[in-house]
GROMACS .gro file of C-alpha atoms in nm:
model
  206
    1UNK     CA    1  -5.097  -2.221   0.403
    2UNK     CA    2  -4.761  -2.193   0.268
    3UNK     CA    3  -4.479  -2.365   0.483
    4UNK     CA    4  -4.133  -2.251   0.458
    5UNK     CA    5  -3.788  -2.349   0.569
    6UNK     CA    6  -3.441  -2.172   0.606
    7UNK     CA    7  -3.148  -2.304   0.776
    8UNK     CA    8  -3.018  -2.102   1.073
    9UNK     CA    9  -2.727  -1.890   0.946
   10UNK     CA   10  -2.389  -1.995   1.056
   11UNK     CA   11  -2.238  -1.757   1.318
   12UNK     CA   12  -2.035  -1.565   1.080
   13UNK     CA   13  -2.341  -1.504   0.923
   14UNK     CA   14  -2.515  -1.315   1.210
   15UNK     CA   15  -2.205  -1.106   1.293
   16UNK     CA   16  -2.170  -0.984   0.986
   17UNK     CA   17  -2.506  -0.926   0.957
   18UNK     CA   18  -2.504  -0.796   1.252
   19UNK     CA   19  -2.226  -0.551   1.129
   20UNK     CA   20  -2.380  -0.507   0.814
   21UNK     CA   21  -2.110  -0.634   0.634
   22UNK     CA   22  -1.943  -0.892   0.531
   23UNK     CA   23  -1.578  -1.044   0.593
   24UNK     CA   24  -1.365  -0.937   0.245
   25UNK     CA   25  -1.135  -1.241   0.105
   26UNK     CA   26  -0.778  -1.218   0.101
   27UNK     CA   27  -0.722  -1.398  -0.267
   28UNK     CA   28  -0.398  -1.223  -0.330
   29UNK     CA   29  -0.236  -1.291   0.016
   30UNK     CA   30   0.019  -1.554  -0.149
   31UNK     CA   31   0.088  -1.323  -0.435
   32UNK     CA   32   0.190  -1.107  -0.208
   33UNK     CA   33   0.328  -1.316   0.056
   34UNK     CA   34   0.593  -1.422  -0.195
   35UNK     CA   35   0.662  -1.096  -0.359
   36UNK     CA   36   0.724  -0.997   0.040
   37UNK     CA   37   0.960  -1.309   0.115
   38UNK     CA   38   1.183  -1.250  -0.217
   39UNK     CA   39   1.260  -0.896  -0.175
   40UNK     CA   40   1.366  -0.960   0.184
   41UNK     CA   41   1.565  -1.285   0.111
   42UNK     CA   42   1.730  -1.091  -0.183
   43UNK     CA   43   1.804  -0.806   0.014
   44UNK     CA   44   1.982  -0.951   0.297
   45UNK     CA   45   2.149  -1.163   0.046
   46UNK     CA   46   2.291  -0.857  -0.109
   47UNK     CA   47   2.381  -0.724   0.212
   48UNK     CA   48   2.595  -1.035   0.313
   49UNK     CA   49   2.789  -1.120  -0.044
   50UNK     CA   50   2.738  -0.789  -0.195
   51UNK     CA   51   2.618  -0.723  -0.561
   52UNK     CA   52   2.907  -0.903  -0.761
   53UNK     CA   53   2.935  -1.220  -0.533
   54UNK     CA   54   3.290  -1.325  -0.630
   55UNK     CA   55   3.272  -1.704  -0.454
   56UNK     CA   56   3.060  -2.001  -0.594
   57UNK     CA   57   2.889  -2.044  -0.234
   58UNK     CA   58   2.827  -1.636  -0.284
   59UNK     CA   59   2.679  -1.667  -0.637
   60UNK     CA   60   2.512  -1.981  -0.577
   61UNK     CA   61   2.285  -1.794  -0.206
   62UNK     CA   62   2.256  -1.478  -0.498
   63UNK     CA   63   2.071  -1.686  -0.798
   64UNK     CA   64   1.872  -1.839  -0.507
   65UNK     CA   65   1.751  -1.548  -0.372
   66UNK     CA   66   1.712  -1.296  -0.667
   67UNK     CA   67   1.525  -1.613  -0.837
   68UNK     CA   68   1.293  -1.581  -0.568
   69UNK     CA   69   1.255  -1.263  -0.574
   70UNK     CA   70   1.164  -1.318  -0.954
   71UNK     CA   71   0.932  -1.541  -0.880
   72UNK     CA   72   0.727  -1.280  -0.639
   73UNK     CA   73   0.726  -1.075  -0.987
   74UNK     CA   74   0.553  -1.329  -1.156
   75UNK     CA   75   0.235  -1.361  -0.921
   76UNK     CA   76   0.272  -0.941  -0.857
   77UNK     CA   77   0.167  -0.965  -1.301
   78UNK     CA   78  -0.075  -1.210  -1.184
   79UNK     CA   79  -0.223  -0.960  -0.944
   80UNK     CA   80  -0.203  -0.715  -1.186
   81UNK     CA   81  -0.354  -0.929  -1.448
   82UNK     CA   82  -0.668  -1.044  -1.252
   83UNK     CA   83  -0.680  -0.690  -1.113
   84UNK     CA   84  -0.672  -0.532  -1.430
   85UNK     CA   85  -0.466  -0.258  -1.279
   86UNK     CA   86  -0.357  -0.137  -1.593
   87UNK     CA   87  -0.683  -0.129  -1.786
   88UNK     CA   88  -0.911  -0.314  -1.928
   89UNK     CA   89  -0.797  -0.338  -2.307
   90UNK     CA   90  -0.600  -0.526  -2.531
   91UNK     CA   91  -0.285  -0.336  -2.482
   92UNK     CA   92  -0.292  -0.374  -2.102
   93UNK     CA   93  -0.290  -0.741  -2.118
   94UNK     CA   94  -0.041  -0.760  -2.351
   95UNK     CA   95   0.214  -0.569  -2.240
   96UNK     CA   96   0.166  -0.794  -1.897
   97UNK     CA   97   0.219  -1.068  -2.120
   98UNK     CA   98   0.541  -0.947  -2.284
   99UNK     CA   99   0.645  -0.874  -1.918
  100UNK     CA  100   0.576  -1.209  -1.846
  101UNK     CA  101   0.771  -1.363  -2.099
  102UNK     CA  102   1.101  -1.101  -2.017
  103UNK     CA  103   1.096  -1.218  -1.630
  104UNK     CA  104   1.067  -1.567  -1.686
  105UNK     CA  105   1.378  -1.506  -1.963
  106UNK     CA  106   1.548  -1.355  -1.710
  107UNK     CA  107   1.462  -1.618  -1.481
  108UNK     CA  108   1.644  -1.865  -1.687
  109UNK     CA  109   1.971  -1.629  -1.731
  110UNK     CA  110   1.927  -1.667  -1.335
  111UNK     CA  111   1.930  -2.037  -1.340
  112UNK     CA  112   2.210  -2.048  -1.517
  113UNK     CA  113   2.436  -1.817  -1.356
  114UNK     CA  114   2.338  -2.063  -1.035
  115UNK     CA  115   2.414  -2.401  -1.193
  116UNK     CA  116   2.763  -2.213  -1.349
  117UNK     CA  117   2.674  -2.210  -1.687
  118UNK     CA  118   2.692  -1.863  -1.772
  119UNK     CA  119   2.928  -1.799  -2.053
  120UNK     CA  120   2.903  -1.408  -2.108
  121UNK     CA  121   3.144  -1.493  -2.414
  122UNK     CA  122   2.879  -1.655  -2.614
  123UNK     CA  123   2.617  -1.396  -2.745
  124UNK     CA  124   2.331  -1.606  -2.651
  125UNK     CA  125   2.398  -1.578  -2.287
  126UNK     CA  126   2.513  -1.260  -2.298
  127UNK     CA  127   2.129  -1.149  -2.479
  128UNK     CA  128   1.982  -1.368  -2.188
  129UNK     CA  129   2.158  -1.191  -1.927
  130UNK     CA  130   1.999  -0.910  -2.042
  131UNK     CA  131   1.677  -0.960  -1.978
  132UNK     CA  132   1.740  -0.899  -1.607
  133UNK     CA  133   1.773  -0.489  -1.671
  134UNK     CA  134   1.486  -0.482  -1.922
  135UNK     CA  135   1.225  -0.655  -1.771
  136UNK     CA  136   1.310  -0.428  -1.422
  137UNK     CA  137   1.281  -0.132  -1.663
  138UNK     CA  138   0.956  -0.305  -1.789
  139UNK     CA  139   0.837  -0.297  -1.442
  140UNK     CA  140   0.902   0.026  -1.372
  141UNK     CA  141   0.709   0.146  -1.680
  142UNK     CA  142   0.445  -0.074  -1.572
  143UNK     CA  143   0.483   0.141  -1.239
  144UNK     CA  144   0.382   0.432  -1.418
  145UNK     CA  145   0.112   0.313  -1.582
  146UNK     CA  146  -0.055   0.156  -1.266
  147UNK     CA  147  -0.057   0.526  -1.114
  148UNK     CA  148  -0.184   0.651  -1.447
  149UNK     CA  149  -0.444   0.403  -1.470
  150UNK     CA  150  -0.627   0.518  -1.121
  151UNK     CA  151  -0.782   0.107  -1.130
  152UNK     CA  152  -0.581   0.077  -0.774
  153UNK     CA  153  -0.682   0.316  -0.534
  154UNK     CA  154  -0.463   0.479  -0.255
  155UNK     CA  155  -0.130   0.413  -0.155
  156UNK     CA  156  -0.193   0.133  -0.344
  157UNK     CA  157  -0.186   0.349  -0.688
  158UNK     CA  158   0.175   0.513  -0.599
  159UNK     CA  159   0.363   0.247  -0.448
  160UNK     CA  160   0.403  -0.015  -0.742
  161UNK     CA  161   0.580   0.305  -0.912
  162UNK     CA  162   0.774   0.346  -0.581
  163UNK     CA  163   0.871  -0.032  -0.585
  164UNK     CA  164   0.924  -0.078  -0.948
  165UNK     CA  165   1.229   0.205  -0.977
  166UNK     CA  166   1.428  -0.036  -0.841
  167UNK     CA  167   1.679  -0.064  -1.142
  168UNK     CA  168   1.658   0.321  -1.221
  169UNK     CA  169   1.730   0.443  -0.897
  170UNK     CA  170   2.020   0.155  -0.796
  171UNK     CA  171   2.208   0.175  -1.133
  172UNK     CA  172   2.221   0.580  -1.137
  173UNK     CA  173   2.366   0.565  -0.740
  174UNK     CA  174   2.594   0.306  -0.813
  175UNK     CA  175   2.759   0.555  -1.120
  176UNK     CA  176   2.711   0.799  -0.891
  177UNK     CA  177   2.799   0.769  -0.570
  178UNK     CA  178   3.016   0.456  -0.594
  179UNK     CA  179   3.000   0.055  -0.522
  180UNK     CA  180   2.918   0.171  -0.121
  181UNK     CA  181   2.628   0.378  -0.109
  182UNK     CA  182   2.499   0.227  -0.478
  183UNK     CA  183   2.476  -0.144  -0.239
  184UNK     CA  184   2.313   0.044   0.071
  185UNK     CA  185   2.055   0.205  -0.218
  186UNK     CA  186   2.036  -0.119  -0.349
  187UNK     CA  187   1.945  -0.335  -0.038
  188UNK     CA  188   1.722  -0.065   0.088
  189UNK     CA  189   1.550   0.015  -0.172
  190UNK     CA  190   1.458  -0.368  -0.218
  191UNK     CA  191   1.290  -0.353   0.170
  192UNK     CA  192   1.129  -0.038   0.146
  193UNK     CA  193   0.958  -0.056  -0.253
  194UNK     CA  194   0.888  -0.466  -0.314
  195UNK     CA  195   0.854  -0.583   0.021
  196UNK     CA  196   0.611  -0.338   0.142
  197UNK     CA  197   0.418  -0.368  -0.202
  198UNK     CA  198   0.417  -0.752  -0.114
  199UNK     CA  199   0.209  -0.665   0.247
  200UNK     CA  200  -0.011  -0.409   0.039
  201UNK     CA  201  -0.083  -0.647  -0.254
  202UNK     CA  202  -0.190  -0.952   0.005
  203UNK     CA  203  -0.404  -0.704   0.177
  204UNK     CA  204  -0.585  -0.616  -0.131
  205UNK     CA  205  -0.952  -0.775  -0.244
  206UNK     CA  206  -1.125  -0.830  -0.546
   0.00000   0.00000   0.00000
């Protein structure tokens, strides 16, 4: 006679059995979480000093905030990355890794505009400082090629696009329509794309 022995399951266990299914893991909720806090704290940043702060206090709450903001970028590639949401081949992971590279270089044109060393007549800063456009432009190709890809299902698929046009939509209403509505489109645009891609990419599993 054959004795065996299994330990009672915990009560998670039986509910989900219960159920029939099990509780999913949130493992990008901090990815998302920080994408989420950036946008906002850039946004209303915008909102109070406006998009050329001319003050040091001003410039020094901007770099703050849009370096935040930065930051979410870098764990939204991470999501991306782990996620594969752009495919599965070489390419894919490369041009996340150039991406990578253009954020955190535009990261460090950040930091320095905050500390006041920022000398847009020296060409070095100048090609810093302009890693800020491409690397939203990179994102918004990336955009593209998340919906294209069909890895991320749902709303999920569109709104990285949605979020990502930040810098194509902003810059055109700002030539447009003027300094007034371009920093409405601006703050708006930061609450409605990024920050609601921040809640969608902590919600999402593996």
């Amino acid at each position: 006679m054959t004795v065996s022995h299994s330990p009672a399951p915990a009560r998670s266990d039986v509910a989900a059995a219960a159920n029939g299914t099990a509780t999913p893991t949130r493992p990008y909720a901090v990815h998302g979480l920080v994408l989420t806090t950036g946008a906002l704290a850039w946004a209303a940043t915008m909102a109070v000093v406006g998009l050329d702060p001319q003050t040091r206090g001003a410039e020094l709450a901007f770099s703050l905030s849009s370096g935040l903001f930065q930051v979410g970028l870098l764990f939204l590639l991470r999501t991306l990355w782990r996620t594969r949401a752009l495919g599965v081949g070489r390419l894919a992971r490369a041009v996340l890794r150039v991406e990578a590279a253009a954020v955190l270089l535009a990261i460090c044109s950040t930091a320095g505009d905050g500390l006041g060393f920022t000398d847009m007549d020296q060409v070095g800063w100048l090609l810093l400082d302009a890693f800020w456009p491409l690397s939203m432009l990179g994102m918004f190709l990336i955009g593209i090629r998340i919906a294209i890809a069909g890895r991320w299902r749902g709303v999920t698929r569109f709104w990285p696009m949605v979020a990502e046009s930040w810098a194509v939509v902003t810059i055109p209403a700002l030539g447009i329509f003027g300094e007034t509505v371009g920093h409405a489109v601006a703050c708006l645009h930061l609450v409605v794309g990024y920050a609601v891609l921040g809640v969608l990419v902590a919600r999402k599993t593996d």
